[in-house]
PDB file of C-alpha atoms in Angstrom:
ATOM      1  CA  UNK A   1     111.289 100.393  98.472  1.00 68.00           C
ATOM      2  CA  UNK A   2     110.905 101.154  94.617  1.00 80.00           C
ATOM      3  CA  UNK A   3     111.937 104.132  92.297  1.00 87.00           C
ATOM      4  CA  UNK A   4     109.184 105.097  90.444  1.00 86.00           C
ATOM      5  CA  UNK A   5     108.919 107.752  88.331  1.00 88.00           C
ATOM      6  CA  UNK A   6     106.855 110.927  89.201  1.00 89.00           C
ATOM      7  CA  UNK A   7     103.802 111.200  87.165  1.00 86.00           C
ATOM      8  CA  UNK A   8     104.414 114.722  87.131  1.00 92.00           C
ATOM      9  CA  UNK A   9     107.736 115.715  86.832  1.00 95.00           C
ATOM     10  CA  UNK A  10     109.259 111.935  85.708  1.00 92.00           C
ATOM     11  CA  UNK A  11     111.715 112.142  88.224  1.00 95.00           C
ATOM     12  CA  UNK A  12     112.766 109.005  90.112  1.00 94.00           C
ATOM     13  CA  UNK A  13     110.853 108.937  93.443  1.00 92.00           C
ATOM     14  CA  UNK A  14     110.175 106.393  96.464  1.00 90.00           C
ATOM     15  CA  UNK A  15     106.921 104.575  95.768  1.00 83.00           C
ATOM     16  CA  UNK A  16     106.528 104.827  99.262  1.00 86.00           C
ATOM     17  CA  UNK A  17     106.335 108.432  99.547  1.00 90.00           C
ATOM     18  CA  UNK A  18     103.330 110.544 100.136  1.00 91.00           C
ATOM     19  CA  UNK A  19     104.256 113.365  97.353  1.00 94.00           C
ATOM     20  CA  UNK A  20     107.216 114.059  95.528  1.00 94.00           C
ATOM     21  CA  UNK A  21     109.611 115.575  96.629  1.00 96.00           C
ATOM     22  CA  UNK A  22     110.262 117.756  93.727  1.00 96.00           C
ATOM     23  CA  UNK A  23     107.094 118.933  92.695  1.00 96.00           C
ATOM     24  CA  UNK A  24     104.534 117.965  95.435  1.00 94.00           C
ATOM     25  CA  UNK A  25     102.734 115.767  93.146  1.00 93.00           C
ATOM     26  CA  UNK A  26     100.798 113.055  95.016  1.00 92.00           C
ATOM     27  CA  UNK A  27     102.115 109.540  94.418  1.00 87.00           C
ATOM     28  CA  UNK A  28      99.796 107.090  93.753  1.00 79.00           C
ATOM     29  CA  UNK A  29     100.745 103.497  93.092  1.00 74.00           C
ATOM     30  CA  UNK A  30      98.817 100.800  91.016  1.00 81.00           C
ATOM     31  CA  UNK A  31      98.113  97.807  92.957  1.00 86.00           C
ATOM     32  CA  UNK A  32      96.320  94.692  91.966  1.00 90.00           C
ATOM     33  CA  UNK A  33      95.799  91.233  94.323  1.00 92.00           C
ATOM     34  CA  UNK A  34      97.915  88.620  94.142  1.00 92.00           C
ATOM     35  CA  UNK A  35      96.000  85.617  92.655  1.00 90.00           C
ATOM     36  CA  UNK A  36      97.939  82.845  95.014  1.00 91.00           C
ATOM     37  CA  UNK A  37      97.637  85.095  98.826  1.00 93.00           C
ATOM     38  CA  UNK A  38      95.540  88.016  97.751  1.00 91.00           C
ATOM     39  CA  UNK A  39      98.322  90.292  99.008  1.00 90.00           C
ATOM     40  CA  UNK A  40      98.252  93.794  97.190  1.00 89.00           C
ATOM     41  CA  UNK A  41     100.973  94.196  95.680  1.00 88.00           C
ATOM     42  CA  UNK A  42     102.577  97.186  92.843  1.00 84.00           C
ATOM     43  CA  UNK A  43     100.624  96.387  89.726  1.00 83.00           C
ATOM     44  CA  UNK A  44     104.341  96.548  87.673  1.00 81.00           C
ATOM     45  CA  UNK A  45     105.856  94.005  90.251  1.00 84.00           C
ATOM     46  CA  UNK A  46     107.729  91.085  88.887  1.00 89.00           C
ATOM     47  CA  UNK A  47     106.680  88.484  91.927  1.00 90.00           C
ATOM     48  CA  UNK A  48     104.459  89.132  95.146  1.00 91.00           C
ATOM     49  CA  UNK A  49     106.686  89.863  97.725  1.00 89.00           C
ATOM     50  CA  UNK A  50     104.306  88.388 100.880  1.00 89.00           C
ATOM     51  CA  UNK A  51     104.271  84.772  99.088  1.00 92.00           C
ATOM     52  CA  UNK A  52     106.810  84.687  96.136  1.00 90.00           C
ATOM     53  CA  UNK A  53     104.122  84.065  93.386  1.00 89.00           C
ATOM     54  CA  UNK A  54     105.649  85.322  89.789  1.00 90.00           C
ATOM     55  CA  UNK A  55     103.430  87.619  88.304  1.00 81.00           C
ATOM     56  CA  UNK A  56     102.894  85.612  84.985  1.00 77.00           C
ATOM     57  CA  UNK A  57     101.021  83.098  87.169  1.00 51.00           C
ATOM     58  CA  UNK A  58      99.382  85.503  88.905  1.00 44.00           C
ATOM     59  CA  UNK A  59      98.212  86.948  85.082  1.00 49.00           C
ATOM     60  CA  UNK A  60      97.166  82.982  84.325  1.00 46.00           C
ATOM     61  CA  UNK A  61      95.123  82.730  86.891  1.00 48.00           C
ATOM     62  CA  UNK A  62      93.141  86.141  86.654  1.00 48.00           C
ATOM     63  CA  UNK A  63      89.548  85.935  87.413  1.00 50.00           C
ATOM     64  CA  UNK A  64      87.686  85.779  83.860  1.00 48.00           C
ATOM     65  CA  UNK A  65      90.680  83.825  81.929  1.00 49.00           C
ATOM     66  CA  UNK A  66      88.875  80.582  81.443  1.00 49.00           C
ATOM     67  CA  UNK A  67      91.383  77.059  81.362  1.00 52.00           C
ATOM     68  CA  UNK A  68      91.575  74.975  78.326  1.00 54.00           C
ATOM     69  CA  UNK A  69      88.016  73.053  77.920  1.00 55.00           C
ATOM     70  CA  UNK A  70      90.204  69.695  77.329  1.00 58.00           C
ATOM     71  CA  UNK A  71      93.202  69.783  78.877  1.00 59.00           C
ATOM     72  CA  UNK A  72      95.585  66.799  77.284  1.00 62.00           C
ATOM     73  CA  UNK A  73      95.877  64.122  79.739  1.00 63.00           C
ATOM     74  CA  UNK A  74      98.728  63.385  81.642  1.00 62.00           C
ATOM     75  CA  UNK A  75     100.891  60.823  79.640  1.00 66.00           C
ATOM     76  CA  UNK A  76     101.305  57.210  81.747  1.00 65.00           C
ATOM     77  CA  UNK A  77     104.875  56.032  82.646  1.00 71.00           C
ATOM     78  CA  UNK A  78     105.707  52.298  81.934  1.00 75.00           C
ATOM     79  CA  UNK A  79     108.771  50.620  84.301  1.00 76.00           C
ATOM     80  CA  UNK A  80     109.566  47.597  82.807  1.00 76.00           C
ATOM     81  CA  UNK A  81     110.031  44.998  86.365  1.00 70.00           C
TER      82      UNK A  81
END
């Protein structure tokens, strides 16, 4: 469970309530998908809670970020025998 603030009053509230319990404002929580399990998860979370994926990942791999055109290749290791 999280403390978020009301949206009404500002005071700290479970994000799993239904209302507030202060002022009877409904709660209603952002949630986006996780890009790794497509969990929804609190759209301030830090990692996905069903699979562990950080959230800066999850914001690399959005849908419409495109990847470098030319990645730099991967640099070849030489063990002398």
């Amino acid at each position: 469970m999280a403390l978020i603030p009301c949206s009404e009053c500002r005071r700290e509230i479970s994000s799993r309530a239904p209302a507030c319990p202060h002022c009877g404002c409904p709660v209603h929580v952002a949630t986006r998908p996780c890009a790794e399990c497509g969990q929804q998860i609190d759209a301030s979370a830090v990692a996905c809670p069903n699979c562990g994926c950080s959230t800066s990942a999850t914001e690399a791999r959005t849908p419409g970020r495109s990847a470098p055109a030319n990645p730099a290749p991967a640099a070849a290791t030489v063990i002398p025998a």
